[in-house]
mmCIF file of C-alpha atoms in Angstrom:
data_model
loop_
_atom_site.group_PDB
_atom_site.id
_atom_site.type_symbol
_atom_site.label_atom_id
_atom_site.label_comp_id
_atom_site.label_asym_id
_atom_site.label_seq_id
_atom_site.Cartn_x
_atom_site.Cartn_y
_atom_site.Cartn_z
ATOM 1 C CA MET A 127 99.913 106.973 118.866
ATOM 2 C CA LYS A 128 103.138 105.099 118.322
ATOM 3 C CA THR A 129 105.855 105.286 120.920
ATOM 4 C CA TRP A 130 108.713 107.556 119.989
ATOM 5 C CA LYS A 131 111.094 104.558 120.240
ATOM 6 C CA ASN A 132 109.202 102.770 117.493
ATOM 7 C CA ILE A 133 109.150 105.901 115.375
ATOM 8 C CA VAL A 134 112.931 106.295 115.645
ATOM 9 C CA ILE A 135 113.420 102.705 114.510
ATOM 10 C CA LEU A 136 110.988 103.189 111.625
ATOM 11 C CA VAL A 137 112.718 106.381 110.516
ATOM 12 C CA ALA A 138 116.099 104.654 110.500
ATOM 13 C CA LEU A 139 114.777 101.787 108.404
ATOM 14 C CA LEU A 140 113.099 104.122 105.923
ATOM 15 C CA ALA A 141 116.241 106.189 105.607
ATOM 16 C CA MET A 142 118.159 103.063 104.632
ATOM 17 C CA LEU A 143 115.501 101.752 102.258
ATOM 18 C CA SER A 144 114.522 104.959 100.493
ATOM 19 C CA PRO A 145 116.488 107.870 99.031
ATOM 20 C CA ALA A 146 113.945 110.239 100.520
ATOM 21 C CA ALA A 147 114.232 110.583 104.275
ATOM 22 C CA ALA A 148 111.035 110.074 106.263
ATOM 23 C CA LEU A 149 109.547 113.104 107.969
ATOM 24 C CA ALA A 150 108.970 111.501 111.354
ATOM 25 C CA ASP A 151 111.659 112.000 114.001
ATOM 26 C CA ASP A 152 112.158 111.434 117.691
ATOM 27 C CA GLU A 153 110.774 114.816 118.781
ATOM 28 C CA LYS A 154 107.800 115.721 116.648
ATOM 29 C CA PRO A 155 104.708 113.675 115.721
ATOM 30 C CA THR A 156 103.839 113.266 112.054
ATOM 31 C CA VAL A 157 100.328 114.001 110.830
ATOM 32 C CA ALA A 158 99.332 112.880 107.338
ATOM 33 C CA PHE A 159 96.637 115.219 105.992
ATOM 34 C CA LEU A 160 95.224 113.106 103.153
ATOM 35 C CA ARG A 161 92.670 114.702 100.817
ATOM 36 C CA PHE A 162 90.917 112.967 97.937
ATOM 37 C CA GLY A 163 90.956 116.111 95.817
ATOM 38 C CA GLN A 164 90.246 119.812 95.826
ATOM 39 C CA SER A 165 87.001 121.701 95.232
ATOM 40 C CA PRO A 166 85.515 124.904 96.675
ATOM 41 C CA ALA A 167 83.744 122.803 99.328
ATOM 42 C CA PHE A 168 86.769 120.683 100.215
ATOM 43 C CA ALA A 169 88.867 123.842 100.480
ATOM 44 C CA LEU A 170 86.608 124.974 103.321
ATOM 45 C CA THR A 171 87.322 121.776 105.278
ATOM 46 C CA ASP A 172 91.013 122.144 104.542
ATOM 47 C CA LYS A 173 90.927 125.672 105.940
ATOM 48 C CA GLY A 174 89.056 124.569 109.075
ATOM 49 C CA VAL A 175 91.667 121.948 109.922
ATOM 50 C CA LEU A 176 94.602 124.289 109.363
ATOM 51 C CA ASP A 177 92.915 127.144 111.242
ATOM 52 C CA VAL A 178 92.616 124.945 114.334
ATOM 53 C CA LEU A 179 96.171 123.623 114.106
ATOM 54 C CA GLY A 180 97.340 127.211 113.741
ATOM 55 C CA ALA A 181 95.265 128.422 116.698
ATOM 56 C CA TYR A 182 96.834 125.720 118.871
ATOM 57 C CA GLY A 183 100.315 126.752 117.783
ATOM 58 C CA PHE A 184 101.134 123.533 115.939
ATOM 59 C CA ILE A 185 101.788 125.366 112.678
ATOM 60 C CA SER A 186 102.712 129.005 112.027
ATOM 61 C CA GLU A 187 101.521 131.257 109.222
ATOM 62 C CA GLU A 188 104.915 130.926 107.566
ATOM 63 C CA GLU A 189 104.719 127.139 107.756
ATOM 64 C CA ARG A 190 101.223 127.244 106.323
ATOM 65 C CA LEU A 191 102.578 128.988 103.238
ATOM 66 C CA VAL A 192 104.898 126.019 102.735
ATOM 67 C CA LEU A 193 101.855 123.749 102.604
ATOM 68 C CA TYR A 194 100.046 126.006 100.155
ATOM 69 C CA GLY A 195 103.158 125.870 98.001
ATOM 70 C CA GLY A 196 102.506 122.173 97.553
ATOM 71 C CA GLY A 197 105.130 120.746 99.896
ATOM 72 C CA ASP A 198 105.161 118.705 103.072
ATOM 73 C CA LEU A 199 106.082 120.489 106.267
ATOM 74 C CA ARG A 200 108.957 119.652 108.573
ATOM 75 C CA GLY A 201 107.759 122.079 111.184
ATOM 76 C CA GLU A 202 108.926 123.323 114.528
ATOM 77 C CA HIS A 203 106.222 121.432 116.428
ATOM 78 C CA ILE A 204 104.818 118.831 114.021
ATOM 79 C CA ASN A 205 105.626 117.262 110.682
ATOM 80 C CA LEU A 206 102.724 117.453 108.262
ATOM 81 C CA LEU A 207 102.400 115.313 105.139
ATOM 82 C CA TYR A 208 100.079 117.403 102.972
ATOM 83 C CA ARG A 209 98.791 115.174 100.186
ATOM 84 C CA ASP A 210 96.100 115.289 97.484
ATOM 85 C CA ALA A 211 95.027 112.345 95.295
ATOM 86 C CA GLY A 212 93.469 114.426 92.528
ATOM 87 C CA PHE A 213 90.200 112.456 92.814
ATOM 88 C CA ASP A 214 91.950 109.286 91.625
ATOM 89 C CA LEU A 215 91.386 106.099 93.623
ATOM 90 C CA ALA A 216 94.668 104.466 92.624
ATOM 91 C CA THR A 217 96.563 107.594 93.635
ATOM 92 C CA ALA A 218 94.631 107.714 96.906
ATOM 93 C CA SER A 219 95.743 104.162 97.723
ATOM 94 C CA LEU A 220 99.361 105.036 96.992
ATOM 95 C CA MET A 221 98.983 108.206 99.076
ATOM 96 C CA VAL A 222 97.849 106.213 102.112
ATOM 97 C CA GLU A 223 100.623 103.640 101.640
ATOM 98 C CA ASP A 224 103.190 106.425 101.399
ATOM 99 C CA ALA A 225 101.916 108.048 104.604
ATOM 100 C CA LEU A 226 102.284 104.739 106.427
ATOM 101 C CA ASP A 227 105.758 104.255 104.967
ATOM 102 C CA GLU A 228 106.643 107.731 106.240
ATOM 103 C CA GLY A 229 105.711 106.616 109.765
ATOM 104 C CA ALA A 230 102.659 108.854 110.216
ATOM 105 C CA ASP A 231 101.301 108.873 113.751
ATOM 106 C CA VAL A 232 97.965 110.343 112.685
ATOM 107 C CA LEU A 233 96.060 109.872 109.427
ATOM 108 C CA LEU A 234 93.649 112.751 108.906
ATOM 109 C CA THR A 235 91.520 111.681 105.940
ATOM 110 C CA ILE A 236 89.094 113.764 103.913
ATOM 111 C CA SER A 237 86.300 111.941 102.005
ATOM 112 C CA ASN A 238 84.586 108.564 102.076
ATOM 113 C CA GLN A 239 87.141 107.179 99.646
ATOM 114 C CA VAL A 240 90.337 108.022 101.517
ATOM 115 C CA GLY A 241 88.819 107.120 104.880
ATOM 116 C CA MET A 242 87.816 103.684 103.607
ATOM 117 C CA ILE A 243 91.219 103.057 102.009
ATOM 118 C CA ALA A 244 92.991 104.127 105.190
ATOM 119 C CA VAL A 245 90.932 102.046 107.602
ATOM 120 C CA ASN A 246 91.462 98.964 105.432
ATOM 121 C CA ALA A 247 95.197 99.651 105.225
ATOM 122 C CA ILE A 248 95.671 99.836 108.983
ATOM 123 C CA SER A 249 93.191 97.148 110.057
ATOM 124 C CA ASP A 250 95.816 94.400 110.343
ATOM 125 C CA MET A 251 98.666 96.504 111.752
ATOM 126 C CA ASP A 252 99.979 95.585 115.202
ATOM 127 C CA ASP A 253 100.590 99.217 116.112
ATOM 128 C CA PRO A 254 98.371 101.271 113.799
ATOM 129 C CA PRO A 255 98.322 105.068 113.657
ATOM 130 C CA THR A 256 95.280 106.991 114.771
ATOM 131 C CA LEU A 257 92.733 107.660 112.041
ATOM 132 C CA ILE A 258 90.625 110.828 112.189
ATOM 133 C CA PHE A 259 88.173 111.224 109.305
ATOM 134 C CA ALA A 260 86.010 114.059 107.962
ATOM 135 C CA ILE A 261 83.751 114.740 104.961
ATOM 136 C CA VAL A 262 82.258 111.283 105.257
ATOM 137 C CA THR A 263 78.594 110.712 104.453
ATOM 138 C CA ALA A 264 78.517 106.998 105.266
ATOM 139 C CA PRO A 265 80.901 105.979 108.079
ATOM 140 C CA TYR A 266 78.743 102.966 108.934
ATOM 141 C CA ASP A 267 78.663 101.656 105.359
ATOM 142 C CA THR A 268 82.364 102.049 104.595
ATOM 143 C CA GLY A 269 83.924 100.154 107.499
ATOM 144 C CA LEU A 270 85.011 103.197 109.487
ATOM 145 C CA ALA A 271 82.602 102.381 112.298
ATOM 146 C CA SER A 272 79.604 100.198 113.076
ATOM 147 C CA ALA A 273 77.902 102.748 115.330
ATOM 148 C CA PRO A 274 78.956 106.045 116.926
ATOM 149 C CA CYS A 275 80.643 104.230 119.816
ATOM 150 C CA VAL A 276 81.264 100.839 118.188
ATOM 151 C CA LYS A 277 84.393 101.259 116.125
ATOM 152 C CA PRO A 278 88.102 100.445 116.045
ATOM 153 C CA PRO A 279 89.801 101.917 119.146
ATOM 154 C CA ASN A 280 92.158 104.029 117.022
ATOM 155 C CA VAL A 281 89.426 105.607 114.852
ATOM 156 C CA ALA A 282 87.298 108.722 115.352
ATOM 157 C CA GLY A 283 85.829 111.362 113.098
ATOM 158 C CA THR A 284 82.812 113.324 111.987
ATOM 159 C CA GLN A 285 79.886 112.532 109.707
ATOM 160 C CA MET A 286 78.069 114.921 107.359
ATOM 161 C CA LEU A 287 74.345 114.700 108.162
ATOM 162 C CA ILE A 288 71.449 115.803 105.931
ATOM 163 C CA ASP A 289 67.777 115.786 106.936
ATOM 164 C CA ALA A 290 65.573 114.452 104.124
ATOM 165 C CA SER A 291 62.517 116.331 105.429
ATOM 166 C CA GLU A 292 64.286 119.615 104.755
ATOM 167 C CA PHE A 293 64.859 118.572 101.167
ATOM 168 C CA GLU A 294 61.134 117.817 100.817
ATOM 169 C CA THR A 295 60.316 121.413 101.731
ATOM 170 C CA THR A 296 62.785 122.606 99.098
ATOM 171 C CA ARG A 297 61.557 120.193 96.443
ATOM 172 C CA THR A 298 57.916 121.185 96.840
ATOM 173 C CA ALA A 299 58.881 124.855 96.580
ATOM 174 C CA GLN A 300 60.211 124.316 93.037
ATOM 175 C CA VAL A 301 58.362 121.249 91.688
ATOM 176 C CA PRO A 302 55.240 120.613 93.819
ATOM 177 C CA TRP A 303 53.766 118.514 90.976
ATOM 178 C CA LEU A 304 56.695 116.054 90.968
ATOM 179 C CA THR A 305 55.815 112.353 90.883
ATOM 180 C CA THR A 306 59.109 110.779 89.727
ATOM 181 C CA PHE A 307 62.692 111.951 90.144
ATOM 182 C CA GLY A 308 65.959 110.519 88.904
ATOM 183 C CA LEU A 309 69.071 109.850 90.964
ATOM 184 C CA VAL A 310 72.486 109.876 89.277
ATOM 185 C CA LEU A 311 75.045 107.887 91.259
ATOM 186 C CA ASP A 312 78.827 107.816 90.975
ATOM 187 C CA ALA A 313 80.060 104.213 91.097
ATOM 188 C CA ASN A 314 83.444 105.410 92.369
ATOM 189 C CA ASP A 315 82.011 107.037 95.488
ATOM 190 C CA PRO A 316 81.565 104.596 98.421
ATOM 191 C CA GLY A 317 78.830 106.869 99.775
ATOM 192 C CA SER A 318 76.603 106.152 96.766
ATOM 193 C CA LEU A 319 75.014 103.080 98.366
ATOM 194 C CA SER A 320 74.080 105.057 101.461
ATOM 195 C CA ALA A 321 72.798 107.949 99.333
ATOM 196 C CA GLU A 322 70.586 105.622 97.330
ATOM 197 C CA GLU A 323 69.145 104.034 100.462
ATOM 198 C CA THR A 324 68.459 107.456 101.976
ATOM 199 C CA LEU A 325 66.729 108.805 98.880
ATOM 200 C CA ARG A 326 64.707 105.631 98.387
ATOM 201 C CA ALA A 327 63.485 105.977 101.970
ATOM 202 C CA TYR A 328 62.716 109.645 101.260
ATOM 203 C CA ALA A 329 60.726 108.700 98.145
ATOM 204 C CA ASP A 330 58.734 106.075 100.071
ATOM 205 C CA GLN A 331 58.032 108.504 102.894
ATOM 206 C CA TYR A 332 56.614 111.169 100.608
ATOM 207 C CA GLY A 333 54.905 108.984 98.025
ATOM 208 C CA LEU A 334 57.312 109.632 95.166
ATOM 209 C CA ASN A 335 58.819 107.342 92.564
ATOM 210 C CA ILE A 336 62.575 107.121 92.115
ATOM 211 C CA GLU A 337 64.621 105.942 89.149
ATOM 212 C CA VAL A 338 68.357 105.303 89.547
ATOM 213 C CA ALA A 339 71.209 105.339 87.047
ATOM 214 C CA THR A 340 74.911 104.846 87.789
ATOM 215 C CA ALA A 341 77.916 106.398 86.076
ATOM 216 C CA ILE A 342 81.325 104.719 86.133
ATOM 217 C CA THR A 343 83.385 107.182 84.107
ATOM 218 C CA ILE A 344 82.963 110.917 83.557
ATOM 219 C CA THR A 345 81.487 110.360 80.115
ATOM 220 C CA ASP A 346 78.813 108.075 81.595
ATOM 221 C CA PHE A 347 77.048 110.866 83.463
ATOM 222 C CA ALA A 348 75.307 112.251 80.381
ATOM 223 C CA GLN A 349 74.292 108.748 79.287
ATOM 224 C CA ALA A 350 72.992 107.942 82.776
ATOM 225 C CA THR A 351 70.949 111.152 82.756
ATOM 226 C CA ASN A 352 69.480 110.378 79.326
ATOM 227 C CA SER A 353 68.430 106.939 80.536
ATOM 228 C CA LEU A 354 66.575 108.551 83.434
ATOM 229 C CA LEU A 355 64.826 111.011 81.130
ATOM 230 C CA ASP A 356 63.767 108.100 78.925
ATOM 231 C CA ARG A 357 62.117 106.621 82.011
ATOM 232 C CA GLY A 358 60.039 109.764 82.496
ATOM 233 C CA VAL A 359 61.715 111.472 85.422
ATOM 234 C CA GLU A 360 60.628 115.067 86.005
ATOM 235 C CA ALA A 361 63.680 116.215 87.977
ATOM 236 C CA ILE A 362 67.265 115.060 88.513
ATOM 237 C CA VAL A 363 68.923 114.778 91.939
ATOM 238 C CA LEU A 364 72.672 114.654 92.442
ATOM 239 C CA PRO A 365 73.419 113.018 95.822
ATOM 240 C CA PRO A 366 76.077 114.073 98.326
ATOM 241 C CA ARG A 367 79.529 113.176 97.045
ATOM 242 C CA THR A 368 83.076 113.266 98.262
ATOM 243 C CA GLY A 369 84.615 112.948 94.830
ATOM 244 C CA SER A 370 85.090 115.092 91.740
ATOM 245 C CA ALA A 371 82.440 117.372 90.253
ATOM 246 C CA ALA A 372 83.632 116.529 86.735
ATOM 247 C CA GLY A 373 80.496 114.570 85.818
ATOM 248 C CA VAL A 374 78.070 117.324 86.809
ATOM 249 C CA LEU A 375 78.399 119.235 83.540
ATOM 250 C CA GLY A 376 77.410 116.108 81.615
ATOM 251 C CA VAL A 377 74.247 115.849 83.703
ATOM 252 C CA LEU A 378 73.388 119.500 83.052
ATOM 253 C CA ASP A 379 73.915 119.197 79.319
ATOM 254 C CA ALA A 380 71.723 116.107 79.060
ATOM 255 C CA ALA A 381 68.964 117.404 81.334
ATOM 256 C CA TYR A 382 68.370 120.782 79.670
ATOM 257 C CA GLY A 383 64.926 122.072 80.633
ATOM 258 C CA VAL A 384 64.591 119.656 83.557
ATOM 259 C CA PRO A 385 65.173 120.917 87.145
ATOM 260 C CA VAL A 386 68.471 119.660 88.571
ATOM 261 C CA PHE A 387 69.011 119.635 92.330
ATOM 262 C CA SER A 388 72.375 118.960 93.930
ATOM 263 C CA ALA A 389 72.899 117.953 97.534
ATOM 264 C CA MET A 390 76.220 119.785 97.197
ATOM 265 C CA VAL A 391 75.033 123.345 97.782
ATOM 266 C CA THR A 392 78.242 124.810 96.390
ATOM 267 C CA ASP A 393 77.463 123.220 93.013
ATOM 268 C CA VAL A 394 75.548 126.421 92.238
ATOM 269 C CA PHE A 395 78.984 127.933 91.658
ATOM 270 C CA ILE A 396 79.648 125.490 88.801
ATOM 271 C CA GLY A 397 76.306 125.907 87.031
ATOM 272 C CA VAL A 398 73.749 123.768 88.875
ATOM 273 C CA PRO A 399 70.487 125.763 89.179
ATOM 274 C CA PHE A 400 69.454 124.494 92.614
ATOM 275 C CA GLY A 401 71.632 123.477 95.547
ATOM 276 C CA ALA A 402 69.848 121.861 98.464
ATOM 277 C CA GLY A 403 71.855 119.907 100.976
ATOM 278 C CA PHE A 404 74.739 119.892 103.371
ATOM 279 C CA GLN A 405 76.393 123.069 104.540
ATOM 280 C CA GLY A 406 79.040 122.840 107.207
ATOM 281 C CA TRP A 407 82.247 122.008 105.347
ATOM 282 C CA TYR A 408 84.291 124.444 107.413
ATOM 283 C CA ARG A 409 82.760 123.168 110.659
ATOM 284 C CA GLU A 410 83.667 119.616 109.580
ATOM 285 C CA GLY A 411 87.282 120.712 109.279
ATOM 286 C CA VAL A 412 87.168 122.475 112.628
ATOM 287 C CA ILE A 413 85.799 119.368 114.358
ATOM 288 C CA ALA A 414 88.473 117.135 112.836
ATOM 289 C CA GLY A 415 91.086 119.739 113.737
ATOM 290 C CA ARG A 416 89.895 119.755 117.342
ATOM 291 C CA MET A 417 90.312 115.998 117.538
ATOM 292 C CA VAL A 418 93.814 116.102 116.077
ATOM 293 C CA ALA A 419 94.892 119.031 118.260
ATOM 294 C CA HIS A 420 93.723 117.392 121.485
ATOM 295 C CA LEU A 421 95.210 114.077 120.411
ATOM 296 C CA LEU A 422 98.589 115.752 119.875
ATOM 297 C CA ARG A 423 98.268 117.397 123.291
ATOM 298 C CA GLY A 424 97.661 113.977 124.850
ATOM 299 C CA GLU A 425 94.136 114.976 125.880
ATOM 300 C CA LEU A 426 91.971 112.781 123.624
ATOM 301 C CA ASP A 427 91.074 109.168 124.340
ATOM 302 C CA VAL A 428 90.291 108.105 120.780
ATOM 303 C CA ALA A 429 88.938 104.725 121.857
ATOM 304 C CA ARG A 430 86.300 106.489 123.960
ATOM 305 C CA THR A 431 85.537 109.273 121.476
ATOM 306 C CA GLY A 432 82.386 108.639 119.472
ATOM 307 C CA ILE A 433 81.690 109.640 115.892
ATOM 308 C CA SER A 434 80.509 113.229 115.747
ATOM 309 C CA THR A 435 77.686 114.307 113.458
ATOM 310 C CA THR A 436 77.706 117.659 111.713
ATOM 311 C CA PRO A 437 74.150 118.596 110.739
ATOM 312 C CA GLY A 438 73.728 121.397 108.286
ATOM 313 C CA TYR A 439 71.315 122.326 105.525
ATOM 314 C CA ALA A 440 71.148 125.200 103.093
ATOM 315 C CA VAL A 441 69.353 126.093 99.882
ATOM 316 C CA ALA A 442 71.040 128.026 97.086
ATOM 317 C CA VAL A 443 69.706 129.196 93.729
ATOM 318 C CA ASN A 444 71.765 130.290 90.748
ATOM 319 C CA LEU A 445 69.360 132.330 88.623
ATOM 320 C CA ASP A 446 71.936 132.680 85.851
ATOM 321 C CA ALA A 447 72.381 128.902 85.686
ATOM 322 C CA ALA A 448 68.608 128.329 85.812
ATOM 323 C CA ASP A 449 68.125 130.632 82.828
ATOM 324 C CA ALA A 450 70.948 128.965 80.887
ATOM 325 C CA HIS A 451 69.485 125.559 81.762
ATOM 326 C CA GLY A 452 66.001 126.421 80.530
ATOM 327 C CA VAL A 453 64.213 126.362 83.882
ATOM 328 C CA GLU A 454 62.668 129.127 85.945
ATOM 329 C CA ALA A 455 63.088 129.398 89.697
ATOM 330 C CA THR A 456 59.726 129.786 91.393
ATOM 331 C CA GLN A 457 59.058 132.544 93.876
ATOM 332 C CA ALA A 458 58.486 129.871 96.507
ATOM 333 C CA MET A 459 61.986 128.523 95.802
ATOM 334 C CA LEU A 460 63.492 131.974 96.122
ATOM 335 C CA ASP A 461 61.613 132.444 99.389
ATOM 336 C CA VAL A 462 63.258 129.374 100.962
ATOM 337 C CA ALA A 463 66.700 130.068 99.492
ATOM 338 C CA ASP A 464 69.519 130.960 101.864
ATOM 339 C CA PHE A 465 71.701 132.172 99.011
ATOM 340 C CA VAL A 466 70.918 133.517 95.540
ATOM 341 C CA ILE A 467 73.263 134.243 92.630
ATOM 342 C CA GLU A 468 72.154 136.668 89.938
ATOM 343 C CA GLY A 469 74.181 138.483 87.318
ATOM 344 C CA GLY A 470 77.264 136.528 88.317
ATOM 345 C CA LEU A 471 77.154 137.920 91.848
ATOM 346 C CA ALA A 472 75.676 136.947 95.188
ATOM 347 C CA ALA A 473 72.351 138.773 95.168
ATOM 348 C CA GLU A 474 71.378 137.915 98.717
ATOM 349 C CA GLY A 475 71.951 135.554 101.612
ATOM 350 C CA THR A 476 75.014 133.867 103.051
ATOM 351 C CA LEU A 477 76.829 130.665 102.264
ATOM 352 C CA GLU A 478 80.103 129.306 103.570
ATOM 353 C CA ILE A 479 82.693 131.299 101.637
ATOM 354 C CA PRO A 480 86.412 131.326 102.535
ATOM 355 C CA GLY A 481 87.481 134.518 104.244
ATOM 356 C CA VAL A 482 83.935 135.791 104.601
ATOM 357 C CA ASN A 483 82.185 133.654 107.204
ATOM 358 C CA THR A 484 84.631 130.824 107.731
ATOM 359 C CA GLU A 485 86.855 131.995 110.533
ATOM 360 C CA LEU A 486 87.404 130.690 114.053
ATOM 361 C CA THR A 487 85.872 132.596 116.918
ATOM 362 C CA GLU A 488 88.528 134.754 118.522
ATOM 363 C CA LEU A 489 89.536 133.106 121.792
ATOM 364 C CA THR A 490 92.638 132.885 123.904
ATOM 365 C CA LEU A 491 94.370 129.520 123.751
ATOM 366 C CA GLU A 492 93.150 128.723 127.252
ATOM 367 C CA GLU A 493 89.567 129.548 126.274
ATOM 368 C CA ARG A 494 89.821 127.552 123.052
ATOM 369 C CA VAL A 495 91.237 124.485 124.794
ATOM 370 C CA ALA A 496 88.411 124.588 127.344
ATOM 371 C CA ALA A 497 85.694 125.071 124.704
ATOM 372 C CA ASP A 498 87.020 122.292 122.496
ATOM 373 C CA ALA A 499 87.476 119.977 125.469
ATOM 374 C CA ALA A 500 83.816 120.513 126.369
ATOM 375 C CA PHE A 501 82.779 119.717 122.785
ATOM 376 C CA LEU A 502 84.837 116.533 122.757
ATOM 377 C CA ALA A 503 83.564 115.509 126.195
ATOM 378 C CA ASP A 504 80.061 115.386 124.700
ATOM 379 C CA LEU A 505 81.338 112.674 122.352
ATOM 380 C CA HIS A 506 82.560 110.453 125.198
ATOM 381 C CA CYS A 507 81.455 106.825 124.922
ATOM 382 C CA SER A 508 80.611 105.219 128.238
ATOM 383 C CA ASP A 509 80.566 101.460 128.809
ATOM 384 C CA GLU A 510 76.777 101.639 128.841
ATOM 385 C CA MET A 511 76.627 103.454 125.489
ATOM 386 C CA ILE A 512 78.984 100.979 123.851
ATOM 387 C CA ALA A 513 77.031 98.004 125.204
ATOM 388 C CA GLU A 514 73.689 99.489 124.157
ATOM 389 C CA GLN A 515 74.857 100.238 120.613
ATOM 390 C CA GLN A 516 76.469 96.818 120.250
ATOM 391 C CA ALA A 517 73.267 95.142 121.430
ATOM 392 C CA ALA A 518 71.285 97.089 118.835
ATOM 393 C CA LEU A 519 73.696 95.950 116.120
ATOM 394 C CA ASP A 520 73.475 92.337 117.288
ATOM 395 C CA ALA A 521 69.684 92.506 117.245
ATOM 396 C CA THR A 522 69.714 93.816 113.673
ATOM 397 C CA ASP A 523 72.068 91.054 112.531
ATOM 398 C CA SER A 524 70.095 88.257 114.159
#
């Protein structure tokens, strides 16, 4: 974190150079909460971060309303730059630059895209801010880290983790006869490369064939799907993403009658018949919030804090969407489903839903600080761990 002397100097310079005064001052740290865009899933992460900052007393309920009104917060305890790029990469770059111009002490980034932009932006700075990232599927492919403990000393965060073997159980429940599936990638999502590698490894492990098509613009998704169908795929898989869901409808339209699985479980709410993948969006926000809160309290050694992993898997079925899409959910699929939608309503099961099962456990501040400190202590990187992970990387490169 920058010294307060440097922040005062930076604020004075910005005040002279820009008509808008910077938020940072000589008493309160500035946190830039930088989101790539908003979706039902991202909103859960957003809530997790703000719940933790509220529980630690960094922001009040009244101040939170200011954020929800679309403004930055000049708060009693912290300044919070609350920004959203609207799923636009150029806007995301400008958003990161603006946060740095505002003198942010902490960059809290949400998504592969914003995390990658931010780490590149601060890589050559003499006194860079701390970067805490969340909702990242590929931290080791996007330059955020090389290994859990081999990373820039000012960077920490949490990775979304999905177990391919769990997807195999789900896949065989719906399409046990499958021989070839198609993967639709988004060229604008840095996690696509990692997703492709993971699903190719999954296909090899279980004796399946995989065909891949990439979309660059929203209108390309339908064309990419048609190209996969022309190659004889029997199901379509949408990989984990940290960008917009805008292309999903094009996939559904093109793939009528063909089972479509999304690794974004919450896609069942926008018409995908089968969701099978990561669940833990709120927990991701809570973990990132813990890191920021303890950093602001002066209790987190970022250089020695390894990358956390948030495992989570759920299966959801939207029977209404399946019917509209011309496919029928098997009984085996319904048996493994954690959440089912029928008649426009949740028929059974639980899924992360704001205000229903996405709340912090009630604890006193003292209890919360102790519990979170214990969680963060488990991420501590010892000299031995760093050396071992670096040696493994060196062996791979040689």
